[in-house]
PDB file of C-alpha atoms in Angstrom:
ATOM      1  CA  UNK A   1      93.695 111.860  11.113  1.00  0.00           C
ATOM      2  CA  UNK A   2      92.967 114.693   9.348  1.00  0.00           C
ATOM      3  CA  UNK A   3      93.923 115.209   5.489  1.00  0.00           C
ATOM      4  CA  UNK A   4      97.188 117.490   5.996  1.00  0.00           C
ATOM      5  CA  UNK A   5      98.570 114.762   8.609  1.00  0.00           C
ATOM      6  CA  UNK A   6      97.715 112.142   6.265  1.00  0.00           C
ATOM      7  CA  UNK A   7      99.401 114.129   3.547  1.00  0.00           C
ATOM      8  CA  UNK A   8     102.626 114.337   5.802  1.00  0.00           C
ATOM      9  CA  UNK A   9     102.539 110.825   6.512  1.00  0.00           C
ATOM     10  CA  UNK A  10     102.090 109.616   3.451  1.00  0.00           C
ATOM     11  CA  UNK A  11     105.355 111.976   2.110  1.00  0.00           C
ATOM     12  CA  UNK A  12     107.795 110.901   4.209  1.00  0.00           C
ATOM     13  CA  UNK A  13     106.510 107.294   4.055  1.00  0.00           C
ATOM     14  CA  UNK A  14     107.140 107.520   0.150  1.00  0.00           C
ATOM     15  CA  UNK A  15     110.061 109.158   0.483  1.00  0.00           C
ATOM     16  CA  UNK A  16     111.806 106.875   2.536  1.00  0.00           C
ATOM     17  CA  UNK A  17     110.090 103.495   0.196  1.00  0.00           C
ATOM     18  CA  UNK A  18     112.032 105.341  -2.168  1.00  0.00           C
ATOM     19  CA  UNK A  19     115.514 105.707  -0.917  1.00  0.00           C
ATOM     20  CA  UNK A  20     115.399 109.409  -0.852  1.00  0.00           C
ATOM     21  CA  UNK A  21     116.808 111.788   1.803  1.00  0.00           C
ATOM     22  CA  UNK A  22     115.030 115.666   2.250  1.00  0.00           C
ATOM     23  CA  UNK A  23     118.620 116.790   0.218  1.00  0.00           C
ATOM     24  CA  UNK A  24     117.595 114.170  -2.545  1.00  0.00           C
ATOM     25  CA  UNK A  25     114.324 115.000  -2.900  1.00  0.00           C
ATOM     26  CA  UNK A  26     115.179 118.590  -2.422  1.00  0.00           C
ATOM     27  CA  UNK A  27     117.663 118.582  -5.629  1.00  0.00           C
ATOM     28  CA  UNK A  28     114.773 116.849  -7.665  1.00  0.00           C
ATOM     29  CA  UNK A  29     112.300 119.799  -7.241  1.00  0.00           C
ATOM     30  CA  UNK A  30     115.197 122.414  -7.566  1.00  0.00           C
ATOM     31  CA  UNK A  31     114.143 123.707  -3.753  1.00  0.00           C
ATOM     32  CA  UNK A  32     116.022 124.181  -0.412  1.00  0.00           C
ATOM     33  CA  UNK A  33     115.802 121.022   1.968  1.00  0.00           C
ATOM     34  CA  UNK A  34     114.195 122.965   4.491  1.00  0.00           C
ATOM     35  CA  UNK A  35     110.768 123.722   2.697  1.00  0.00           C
ATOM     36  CA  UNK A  36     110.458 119.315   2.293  1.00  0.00           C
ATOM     37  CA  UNK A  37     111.347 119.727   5.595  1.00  0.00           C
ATOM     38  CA  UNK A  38     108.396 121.818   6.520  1.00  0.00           C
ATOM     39  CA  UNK A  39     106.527 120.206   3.930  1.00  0.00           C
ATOM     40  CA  UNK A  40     106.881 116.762   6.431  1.00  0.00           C
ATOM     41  CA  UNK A  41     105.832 118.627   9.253  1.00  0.00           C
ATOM     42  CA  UNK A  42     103.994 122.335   9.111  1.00  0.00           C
ATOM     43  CA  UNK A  43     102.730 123.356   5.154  1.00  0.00           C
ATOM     44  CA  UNK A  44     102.017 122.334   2.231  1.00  0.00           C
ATOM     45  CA  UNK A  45     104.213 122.914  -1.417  1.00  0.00           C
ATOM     46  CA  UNK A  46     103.062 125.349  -3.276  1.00  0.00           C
ATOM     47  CA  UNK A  47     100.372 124.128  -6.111  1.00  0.00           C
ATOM     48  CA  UNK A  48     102.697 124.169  -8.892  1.00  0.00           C
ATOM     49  CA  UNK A  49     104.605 121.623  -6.851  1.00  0.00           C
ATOM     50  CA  UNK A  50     102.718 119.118  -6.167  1.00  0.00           C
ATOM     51  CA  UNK A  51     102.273 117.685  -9.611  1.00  0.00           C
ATOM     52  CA  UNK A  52     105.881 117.521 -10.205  1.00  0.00           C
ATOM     53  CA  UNK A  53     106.483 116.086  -6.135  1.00  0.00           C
ATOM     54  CA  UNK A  54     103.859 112.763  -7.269  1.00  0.00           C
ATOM     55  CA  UNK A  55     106.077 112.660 -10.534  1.00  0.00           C
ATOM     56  CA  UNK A  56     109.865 112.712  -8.196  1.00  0.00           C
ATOM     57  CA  UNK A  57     107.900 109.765  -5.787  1.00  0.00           C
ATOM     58  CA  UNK A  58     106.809 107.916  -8.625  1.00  0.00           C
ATOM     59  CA  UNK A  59     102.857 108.304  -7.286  1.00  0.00           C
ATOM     60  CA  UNK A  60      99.607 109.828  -7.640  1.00  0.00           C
ATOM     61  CA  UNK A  61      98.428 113.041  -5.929  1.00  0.00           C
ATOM     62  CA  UNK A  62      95.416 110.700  -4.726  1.00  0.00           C
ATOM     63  CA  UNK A  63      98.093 108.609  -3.134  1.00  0.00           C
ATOM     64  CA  UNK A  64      99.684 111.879  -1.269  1.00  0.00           C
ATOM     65  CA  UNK A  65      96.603 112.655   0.021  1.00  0.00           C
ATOM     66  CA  UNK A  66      94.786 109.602   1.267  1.00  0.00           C
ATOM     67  CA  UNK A  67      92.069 109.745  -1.824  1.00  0.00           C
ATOM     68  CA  UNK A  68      90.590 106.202  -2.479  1.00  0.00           C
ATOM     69  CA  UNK A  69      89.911 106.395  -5.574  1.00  0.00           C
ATOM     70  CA  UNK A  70      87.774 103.611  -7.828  1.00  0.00           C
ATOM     71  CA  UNK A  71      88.352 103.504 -11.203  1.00  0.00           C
ATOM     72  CA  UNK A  72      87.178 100.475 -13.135  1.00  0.00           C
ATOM     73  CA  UNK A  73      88.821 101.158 -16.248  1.00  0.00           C
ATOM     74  CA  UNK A  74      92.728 101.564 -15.002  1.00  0.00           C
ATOM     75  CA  UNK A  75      95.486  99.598 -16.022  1.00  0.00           C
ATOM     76  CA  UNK A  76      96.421  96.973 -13.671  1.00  0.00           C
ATOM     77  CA  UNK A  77      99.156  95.817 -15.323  1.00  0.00           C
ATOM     78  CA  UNK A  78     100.594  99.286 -15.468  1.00  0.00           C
ATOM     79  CA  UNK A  79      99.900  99.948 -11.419  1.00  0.00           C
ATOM     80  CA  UNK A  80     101.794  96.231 -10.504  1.00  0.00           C
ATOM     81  CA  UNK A  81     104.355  97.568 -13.163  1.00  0.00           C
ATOM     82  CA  UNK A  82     105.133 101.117 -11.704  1.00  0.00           C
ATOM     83  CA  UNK A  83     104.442  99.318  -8.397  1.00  0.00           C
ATOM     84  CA  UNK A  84     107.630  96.691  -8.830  1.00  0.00           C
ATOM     85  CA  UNK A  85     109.504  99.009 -10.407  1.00  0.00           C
ATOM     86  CA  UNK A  86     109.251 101.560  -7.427  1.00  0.00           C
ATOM     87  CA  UNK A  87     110.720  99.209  -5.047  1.00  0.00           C
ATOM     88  CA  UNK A  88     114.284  98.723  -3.662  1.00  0.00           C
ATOM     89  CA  UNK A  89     115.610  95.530  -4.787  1.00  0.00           C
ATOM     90  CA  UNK A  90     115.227  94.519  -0.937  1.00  0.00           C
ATOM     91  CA  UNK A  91     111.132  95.228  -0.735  1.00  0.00           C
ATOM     92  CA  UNK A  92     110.621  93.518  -4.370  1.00  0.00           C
ATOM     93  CA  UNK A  93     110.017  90.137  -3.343  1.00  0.00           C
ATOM     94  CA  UNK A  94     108.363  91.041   0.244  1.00  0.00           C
ATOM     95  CA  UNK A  95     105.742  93.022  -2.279  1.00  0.00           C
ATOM     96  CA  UNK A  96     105.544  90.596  -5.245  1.00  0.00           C
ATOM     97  CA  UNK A  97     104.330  88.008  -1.924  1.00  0.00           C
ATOM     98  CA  UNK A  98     101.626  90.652  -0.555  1.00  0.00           C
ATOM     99  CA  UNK A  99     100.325  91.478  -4.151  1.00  0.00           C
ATOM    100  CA  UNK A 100      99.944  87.780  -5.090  1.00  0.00           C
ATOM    101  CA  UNK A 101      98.505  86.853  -1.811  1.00  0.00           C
ATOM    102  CA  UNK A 102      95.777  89.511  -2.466  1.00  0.00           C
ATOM    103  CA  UNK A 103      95.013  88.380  -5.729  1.00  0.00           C
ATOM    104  CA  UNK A 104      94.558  84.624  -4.793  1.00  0.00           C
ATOM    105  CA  UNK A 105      92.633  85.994  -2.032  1.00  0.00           C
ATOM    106  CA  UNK A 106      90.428  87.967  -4.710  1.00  0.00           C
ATOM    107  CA  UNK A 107      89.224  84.729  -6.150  1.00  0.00           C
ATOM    108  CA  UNK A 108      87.412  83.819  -2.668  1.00  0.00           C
ATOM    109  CA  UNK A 109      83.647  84.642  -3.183  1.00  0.00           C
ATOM    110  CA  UNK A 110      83.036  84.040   0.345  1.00  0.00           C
ATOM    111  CA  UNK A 111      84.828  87.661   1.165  1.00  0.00           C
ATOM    112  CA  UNK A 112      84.659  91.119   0.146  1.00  0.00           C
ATOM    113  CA  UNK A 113      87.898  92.141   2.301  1.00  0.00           C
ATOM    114  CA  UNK A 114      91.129  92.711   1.042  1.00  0.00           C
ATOM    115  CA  UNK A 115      93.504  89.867   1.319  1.00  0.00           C
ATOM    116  CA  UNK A 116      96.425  91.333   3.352  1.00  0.00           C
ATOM    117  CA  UNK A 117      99.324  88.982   4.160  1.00  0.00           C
ATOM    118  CA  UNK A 118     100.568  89.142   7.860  1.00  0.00           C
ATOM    119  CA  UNK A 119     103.513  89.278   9.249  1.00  0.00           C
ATOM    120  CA  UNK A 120     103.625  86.374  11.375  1.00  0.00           C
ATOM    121  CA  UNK A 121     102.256  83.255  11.130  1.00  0.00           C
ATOM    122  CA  UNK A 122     102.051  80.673  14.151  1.00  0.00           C
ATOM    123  CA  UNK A 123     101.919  77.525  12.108  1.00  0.00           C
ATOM    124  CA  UNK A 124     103.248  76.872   8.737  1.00  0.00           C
ATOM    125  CA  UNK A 125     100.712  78.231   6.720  1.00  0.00           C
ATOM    126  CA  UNK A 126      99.592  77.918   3.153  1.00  0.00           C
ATOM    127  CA  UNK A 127      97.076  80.088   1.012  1.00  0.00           C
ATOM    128  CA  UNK A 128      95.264  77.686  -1.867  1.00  0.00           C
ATOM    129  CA  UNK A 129      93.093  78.243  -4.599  1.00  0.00           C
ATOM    130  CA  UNK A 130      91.455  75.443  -6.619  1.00  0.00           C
ATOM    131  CA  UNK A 131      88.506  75.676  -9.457  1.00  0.00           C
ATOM    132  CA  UNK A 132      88.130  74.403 -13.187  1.00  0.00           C
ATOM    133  CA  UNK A 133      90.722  76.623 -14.617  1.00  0.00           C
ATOM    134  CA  UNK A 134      93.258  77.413 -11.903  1.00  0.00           C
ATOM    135  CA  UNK A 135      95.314  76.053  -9.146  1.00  0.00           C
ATOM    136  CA  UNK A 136      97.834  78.170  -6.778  1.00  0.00           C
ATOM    137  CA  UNK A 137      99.281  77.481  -3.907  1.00  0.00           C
ATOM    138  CA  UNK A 138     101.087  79.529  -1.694  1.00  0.00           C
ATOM    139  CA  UNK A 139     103.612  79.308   1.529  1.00  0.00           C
ATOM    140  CA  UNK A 140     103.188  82.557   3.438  1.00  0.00           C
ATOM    141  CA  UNK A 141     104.938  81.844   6.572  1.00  0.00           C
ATOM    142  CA  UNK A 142     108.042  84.393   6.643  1.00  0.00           C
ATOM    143  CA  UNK A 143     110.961  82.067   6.960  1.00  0.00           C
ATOM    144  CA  UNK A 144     110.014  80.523   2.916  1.00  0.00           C
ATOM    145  CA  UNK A 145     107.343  82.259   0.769  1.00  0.00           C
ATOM    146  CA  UNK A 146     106.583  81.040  -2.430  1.00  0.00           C
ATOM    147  CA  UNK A 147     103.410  81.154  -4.693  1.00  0.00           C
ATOM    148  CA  UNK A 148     103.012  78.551  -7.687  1.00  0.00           C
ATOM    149  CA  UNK A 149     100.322  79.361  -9.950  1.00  0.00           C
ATOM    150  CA  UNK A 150      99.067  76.886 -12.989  1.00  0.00           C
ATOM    151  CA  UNK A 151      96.142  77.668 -15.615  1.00  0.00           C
ATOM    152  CA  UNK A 152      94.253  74.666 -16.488  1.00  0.00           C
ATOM    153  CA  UNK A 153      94.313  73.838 -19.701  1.00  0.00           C
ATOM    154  CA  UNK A 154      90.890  72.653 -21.314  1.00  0.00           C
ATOM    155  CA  UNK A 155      91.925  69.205 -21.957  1.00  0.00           C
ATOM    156  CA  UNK A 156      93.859  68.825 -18.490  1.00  0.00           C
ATOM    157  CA  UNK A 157      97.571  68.900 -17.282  1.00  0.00           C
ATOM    158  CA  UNK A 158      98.002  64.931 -17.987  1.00  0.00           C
ATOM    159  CA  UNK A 159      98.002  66.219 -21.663  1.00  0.00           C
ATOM    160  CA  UNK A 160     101.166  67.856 -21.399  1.00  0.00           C
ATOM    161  CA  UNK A 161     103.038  64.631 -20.332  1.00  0.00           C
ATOM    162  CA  UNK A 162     103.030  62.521 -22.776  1.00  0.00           C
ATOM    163  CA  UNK A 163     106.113  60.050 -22.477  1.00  0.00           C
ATOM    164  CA  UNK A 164     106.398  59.724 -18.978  1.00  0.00           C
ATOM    165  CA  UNK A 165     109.758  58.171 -18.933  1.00  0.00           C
ATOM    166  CA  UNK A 166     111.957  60.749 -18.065  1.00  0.00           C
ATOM    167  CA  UNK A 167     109.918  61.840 -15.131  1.00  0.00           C
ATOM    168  CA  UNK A 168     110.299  58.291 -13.769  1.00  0.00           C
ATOM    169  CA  UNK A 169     113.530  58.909 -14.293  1.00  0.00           C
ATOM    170  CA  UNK A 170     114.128  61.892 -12.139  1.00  0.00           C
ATOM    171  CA  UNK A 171     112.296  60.924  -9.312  1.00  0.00           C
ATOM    172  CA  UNK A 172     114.411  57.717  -9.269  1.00  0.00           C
ATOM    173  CA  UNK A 173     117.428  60.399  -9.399  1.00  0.00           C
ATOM    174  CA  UNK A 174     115.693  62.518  -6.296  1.00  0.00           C
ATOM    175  CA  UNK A 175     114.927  59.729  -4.170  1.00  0.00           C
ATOM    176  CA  UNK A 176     118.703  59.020  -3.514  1.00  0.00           C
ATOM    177  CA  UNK A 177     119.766  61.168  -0.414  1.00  0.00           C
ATOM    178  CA  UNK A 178     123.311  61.525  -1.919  1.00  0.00           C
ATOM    179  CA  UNK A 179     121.513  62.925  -5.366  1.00  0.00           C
ATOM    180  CA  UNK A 180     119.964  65.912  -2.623  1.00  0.00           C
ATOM    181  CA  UNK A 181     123.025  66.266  -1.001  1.00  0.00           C
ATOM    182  CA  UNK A 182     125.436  66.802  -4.542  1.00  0.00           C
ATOM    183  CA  UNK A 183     122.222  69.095  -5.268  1.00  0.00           C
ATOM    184  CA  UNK A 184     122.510  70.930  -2.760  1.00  0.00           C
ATOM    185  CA  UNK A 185     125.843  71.615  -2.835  1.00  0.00           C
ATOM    186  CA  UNK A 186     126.125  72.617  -6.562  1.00  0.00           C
ATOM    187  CA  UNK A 187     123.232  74.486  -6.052  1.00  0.00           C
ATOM    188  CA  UNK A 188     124.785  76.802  -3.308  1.00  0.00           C
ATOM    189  CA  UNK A 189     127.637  77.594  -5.584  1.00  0.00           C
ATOM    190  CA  UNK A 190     128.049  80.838  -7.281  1.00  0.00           C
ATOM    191  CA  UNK A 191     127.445  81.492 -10.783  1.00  0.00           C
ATOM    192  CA  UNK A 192     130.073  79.684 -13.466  1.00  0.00           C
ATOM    193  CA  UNK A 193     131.992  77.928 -10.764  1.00  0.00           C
ATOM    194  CA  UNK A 194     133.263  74.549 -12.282  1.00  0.00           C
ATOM    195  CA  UNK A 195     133.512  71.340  -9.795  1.00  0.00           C
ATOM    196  CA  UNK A 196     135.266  67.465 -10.298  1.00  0.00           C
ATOM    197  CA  UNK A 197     133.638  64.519  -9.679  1.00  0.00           C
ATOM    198  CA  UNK A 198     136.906  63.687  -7.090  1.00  0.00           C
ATOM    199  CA  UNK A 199     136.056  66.925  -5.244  1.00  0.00           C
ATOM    200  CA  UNK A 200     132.396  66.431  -4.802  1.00  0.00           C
ATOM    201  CA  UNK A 201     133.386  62.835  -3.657  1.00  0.00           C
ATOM    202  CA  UNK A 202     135.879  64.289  -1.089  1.00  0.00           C
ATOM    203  CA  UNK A 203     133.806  67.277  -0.108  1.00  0.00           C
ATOM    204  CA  UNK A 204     130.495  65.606   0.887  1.00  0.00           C
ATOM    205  CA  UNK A 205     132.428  61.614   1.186  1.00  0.00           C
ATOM    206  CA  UNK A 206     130.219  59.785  -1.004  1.00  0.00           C
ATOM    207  CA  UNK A 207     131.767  57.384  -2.957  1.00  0.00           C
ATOM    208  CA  UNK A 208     133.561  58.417  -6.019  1.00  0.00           C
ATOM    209  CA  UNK A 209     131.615  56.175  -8.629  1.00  0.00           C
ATOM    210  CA  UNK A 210     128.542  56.646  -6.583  1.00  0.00           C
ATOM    211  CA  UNK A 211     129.121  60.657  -7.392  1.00  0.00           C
ATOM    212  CA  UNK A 212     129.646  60.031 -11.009  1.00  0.00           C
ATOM    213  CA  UNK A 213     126.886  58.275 -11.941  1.00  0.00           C
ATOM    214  CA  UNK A 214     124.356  60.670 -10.033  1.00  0.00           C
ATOM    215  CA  UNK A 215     126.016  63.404 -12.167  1.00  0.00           C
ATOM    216  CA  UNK A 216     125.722  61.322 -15.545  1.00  0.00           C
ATOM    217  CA  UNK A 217     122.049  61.701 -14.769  1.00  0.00           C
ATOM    218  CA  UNK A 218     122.000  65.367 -13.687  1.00  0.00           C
ATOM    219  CA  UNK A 219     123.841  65.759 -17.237  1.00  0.00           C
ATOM    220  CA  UNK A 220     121.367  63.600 -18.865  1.00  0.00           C
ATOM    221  CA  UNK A 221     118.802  66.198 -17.648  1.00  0.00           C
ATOM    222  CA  UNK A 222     120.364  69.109 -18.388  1.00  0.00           C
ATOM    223  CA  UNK A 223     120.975  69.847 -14.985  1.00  0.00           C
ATOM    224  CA  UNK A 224     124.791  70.301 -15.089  1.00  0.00           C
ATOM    225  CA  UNK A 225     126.918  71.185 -18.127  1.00  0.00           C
ATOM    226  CA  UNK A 226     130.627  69.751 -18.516  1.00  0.00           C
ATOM    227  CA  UNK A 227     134.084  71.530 -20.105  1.00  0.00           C
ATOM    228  CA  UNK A 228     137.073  69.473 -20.593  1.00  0.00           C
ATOM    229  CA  UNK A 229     139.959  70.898 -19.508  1.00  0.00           C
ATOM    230  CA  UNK A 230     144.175  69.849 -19.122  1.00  0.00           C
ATOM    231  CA  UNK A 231     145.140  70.014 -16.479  1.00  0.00           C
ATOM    232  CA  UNK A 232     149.013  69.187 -15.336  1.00  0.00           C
ATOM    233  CA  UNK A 233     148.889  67.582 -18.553  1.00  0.00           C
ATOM    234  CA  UNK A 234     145.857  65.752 -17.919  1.00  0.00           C
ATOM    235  CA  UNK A 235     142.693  65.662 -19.492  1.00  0.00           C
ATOM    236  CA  UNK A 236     139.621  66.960 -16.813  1.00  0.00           C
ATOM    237  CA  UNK A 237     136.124  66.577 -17.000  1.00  0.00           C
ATOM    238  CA  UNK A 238     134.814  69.666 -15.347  1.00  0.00           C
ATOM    239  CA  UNK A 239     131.449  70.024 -14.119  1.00  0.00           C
ATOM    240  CA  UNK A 240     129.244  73.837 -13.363  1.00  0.00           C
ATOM    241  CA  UNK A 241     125.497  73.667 -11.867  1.00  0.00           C
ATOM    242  CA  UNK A 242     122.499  75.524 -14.070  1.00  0.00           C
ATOM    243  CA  UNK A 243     120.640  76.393 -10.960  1.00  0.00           C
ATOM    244  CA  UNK A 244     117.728  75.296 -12.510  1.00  0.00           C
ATOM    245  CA  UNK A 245     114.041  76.716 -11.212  1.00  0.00           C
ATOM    246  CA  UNK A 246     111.824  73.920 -12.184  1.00  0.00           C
ATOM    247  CA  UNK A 247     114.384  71.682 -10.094  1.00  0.00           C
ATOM    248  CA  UNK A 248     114.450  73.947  -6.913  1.00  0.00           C
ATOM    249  CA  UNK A 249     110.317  74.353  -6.929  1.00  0.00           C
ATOM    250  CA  UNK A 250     110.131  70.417  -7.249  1.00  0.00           C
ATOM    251  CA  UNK A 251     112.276  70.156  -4.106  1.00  0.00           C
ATOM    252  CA  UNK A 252     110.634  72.951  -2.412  1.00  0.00           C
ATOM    253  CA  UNK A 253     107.292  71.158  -3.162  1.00  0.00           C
ATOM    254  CA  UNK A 254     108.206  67.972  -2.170  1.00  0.00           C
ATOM    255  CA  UNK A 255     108.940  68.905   1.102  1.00  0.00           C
ATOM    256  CA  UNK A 256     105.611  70.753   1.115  1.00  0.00           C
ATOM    257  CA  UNK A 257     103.613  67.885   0.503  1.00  0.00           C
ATOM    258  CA  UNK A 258     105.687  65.925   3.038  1.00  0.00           C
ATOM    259  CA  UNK A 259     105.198  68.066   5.684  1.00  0.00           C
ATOM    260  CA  UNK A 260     100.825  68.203   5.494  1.00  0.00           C
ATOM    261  CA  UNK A 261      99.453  71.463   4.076  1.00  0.00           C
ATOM    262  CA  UNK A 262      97.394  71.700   7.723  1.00  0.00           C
ATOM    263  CA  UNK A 263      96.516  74.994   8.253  1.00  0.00           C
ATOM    264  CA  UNK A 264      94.814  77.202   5.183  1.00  0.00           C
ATOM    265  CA  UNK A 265      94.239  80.918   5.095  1.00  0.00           C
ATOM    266  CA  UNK A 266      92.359  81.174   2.846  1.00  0.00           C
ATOM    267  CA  UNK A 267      91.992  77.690   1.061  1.00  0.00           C
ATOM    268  CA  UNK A 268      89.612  78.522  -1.892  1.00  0.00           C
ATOM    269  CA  UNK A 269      87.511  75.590  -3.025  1.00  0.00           C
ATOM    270  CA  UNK A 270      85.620  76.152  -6.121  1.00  0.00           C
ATOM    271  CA  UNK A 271      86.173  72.974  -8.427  1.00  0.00           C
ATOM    272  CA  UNK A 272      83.997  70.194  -9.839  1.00  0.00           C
ATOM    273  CA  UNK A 273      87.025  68.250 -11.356  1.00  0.00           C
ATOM    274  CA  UNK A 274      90.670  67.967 -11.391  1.00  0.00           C
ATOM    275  CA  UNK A 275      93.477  69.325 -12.924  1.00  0.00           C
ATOM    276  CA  UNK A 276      93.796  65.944 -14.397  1.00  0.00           C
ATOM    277  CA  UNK A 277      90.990  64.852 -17.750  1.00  0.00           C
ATOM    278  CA  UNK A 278      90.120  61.413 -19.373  1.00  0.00           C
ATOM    279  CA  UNK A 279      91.908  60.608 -22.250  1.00  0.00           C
ATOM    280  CA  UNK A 280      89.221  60.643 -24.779  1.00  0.00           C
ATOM    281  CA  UNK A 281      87.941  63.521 -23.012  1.00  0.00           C
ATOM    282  CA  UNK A 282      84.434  61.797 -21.649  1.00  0.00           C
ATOM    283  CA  UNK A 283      83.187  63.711 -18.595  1.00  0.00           C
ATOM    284  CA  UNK A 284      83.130  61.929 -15.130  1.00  0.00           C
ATOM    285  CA  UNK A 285      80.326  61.683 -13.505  1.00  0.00           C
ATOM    286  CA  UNK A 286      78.626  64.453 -11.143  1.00  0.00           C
ATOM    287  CA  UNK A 287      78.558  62.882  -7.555  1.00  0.00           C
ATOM    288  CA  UNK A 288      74.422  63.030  -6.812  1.00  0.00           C
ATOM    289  CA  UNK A 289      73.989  65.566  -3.745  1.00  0.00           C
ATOM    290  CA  UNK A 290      71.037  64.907  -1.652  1.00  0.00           C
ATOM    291  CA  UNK A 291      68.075  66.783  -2.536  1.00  0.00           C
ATOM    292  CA  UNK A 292      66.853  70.043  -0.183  1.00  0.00           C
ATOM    293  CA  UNK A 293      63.849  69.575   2.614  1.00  0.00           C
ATOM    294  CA  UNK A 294      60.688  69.105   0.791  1.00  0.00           C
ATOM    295  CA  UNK A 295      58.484  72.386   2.024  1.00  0.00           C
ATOM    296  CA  UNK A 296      56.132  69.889   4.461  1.00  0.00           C
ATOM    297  CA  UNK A 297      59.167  67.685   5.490  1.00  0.00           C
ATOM    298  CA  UNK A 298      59.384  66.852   9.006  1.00  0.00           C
TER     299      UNK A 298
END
């Protein structure tokens, strides 16, 4: 393709990433919508243009114009930034996916290629990374995508529990099926909406003191927050969801691990211990590896 076709291209692909029709972009650049027009499919703008055209699409003249160009010292904060920024509320979290997928895929040593996420998958299929100082995992098939990413601390994760009693705790709350299923339902509510204990217990029909002591737990953990209220001259205990993230990525993860993280692409291996370190911080022990063939070995 030569480098007016790719300029073409390239402008009308922009233009559309961005929303724009030939009128919008026209009023922008103060010009008739017949010269974009022409600009998408027989000339060029005039030179004066073109900076101010990158500046309306939010992109570099390099970008118009199909120039790769490397520059070690450019902000890559600032790109992901303007990068985000530039896209519809719809293609945000389709692009957040693609860039975090490439940079997982940048910690593979074994490959020079970019990591570019497909758009199809014919397994449920995972991207991991683990080393010393990192783990991430991520589900790339297109019905759920998620990516988890956790920086190792240097004395290990285990560090950051301490008191493990109110973990113990939760996951005796989560491994009720009626604790899912109020879950569940709460959490598909919309923001601020209030809910009874006697309406849970008729909505899903789970027993009404059964419901009230899962949510004396979920209040316990900050996962619902209660309002009195009279009502027909009766005092109400009313009960709204916080739609908390830690609690949706621990469900979302549990079913990961129950359903076998079989296929990898890629599945980055580059550790020598766990995320996990002995208490007094002694080292474990390097597992011996078999030495190489002596040079007269047979």
């Amino acid at each position: 393709m030569d480098r007016k076709s790719v300029f073409r291209t390239n402008l009308v692909k922009r233009r559309k990433a961005l929303g724009l029709t030939q009128e919008q972009l026209a009023a922008r650049l103060n010009v008739s919508p017949q010269a974009v027009s022409k600009w998408e499919n027989t000339s060029y703008p005039d030179c004066e243009l073109l900076p101010k055209l990158a500046v309306e699409l939010d992109t570099s003249l390099d970008s118009l114009f199909g120039v790769d160009v490397v520059d070690r010292d450019r902000d890559i904060e600032q790109l992901v930034n303007d990068e985000l920024r530039a896209a519809s509320p719809e293609e945000r979290s389709e692009k957040f996916m693609r860039i975090m997928y490439s940079a997982l895929c940048a910690c593979n040593p074994n490959s020079d290629s970019v990591g570019r996420l497909h758009d199809s998958y014919e397994h449920e299929t995972y991207a991991g990374l683990k080393t010393d100082r990192e783990l991430a995992l991520s589900r790339i098939s297109p019905d759920l995508r998620y990516f988890c990413f956790l920086e190792i601390p240097d004395n290990g994760v285990n560090s950051y529990f301490g008191d493990t009693t109110n973990m113990i705790r939760l996951f005796n709350t989560l491994a009720d099926a009626d604790a899912i299923s109020i879950i569940s339902y709460l959490g598909a509510s919309v923001r601020n909406k209030m809910f009874s204990v006697e309406m849970i217990s008729e909505r899903l029909g789970i027993d009404l003191v059964k419901v009230q002591h899962i949510i004396d737990r979920m209040d316990r953990f900050g996962l619902v927050w209660r309002v009195s209220a009279d009502i027909a001259d009766k005092s109400v205990i009313l009960y709204g969801y916080t739609h908390q993230i830690p609690l949706t990525f621990i469900l979302v993860l549990a079913k990961t691990i129950t359903n076998y993280l079989q296929y990898m692409d890629p599945n980055v291996e580059l550790w020598m211990q766990g995320a996990f370190r002995r208490e007094n911080g002694a080292q474990d022990e390097v597992v011996p590896q078999v030495p190489w063939w002596g040079e007269n070995e047979l």
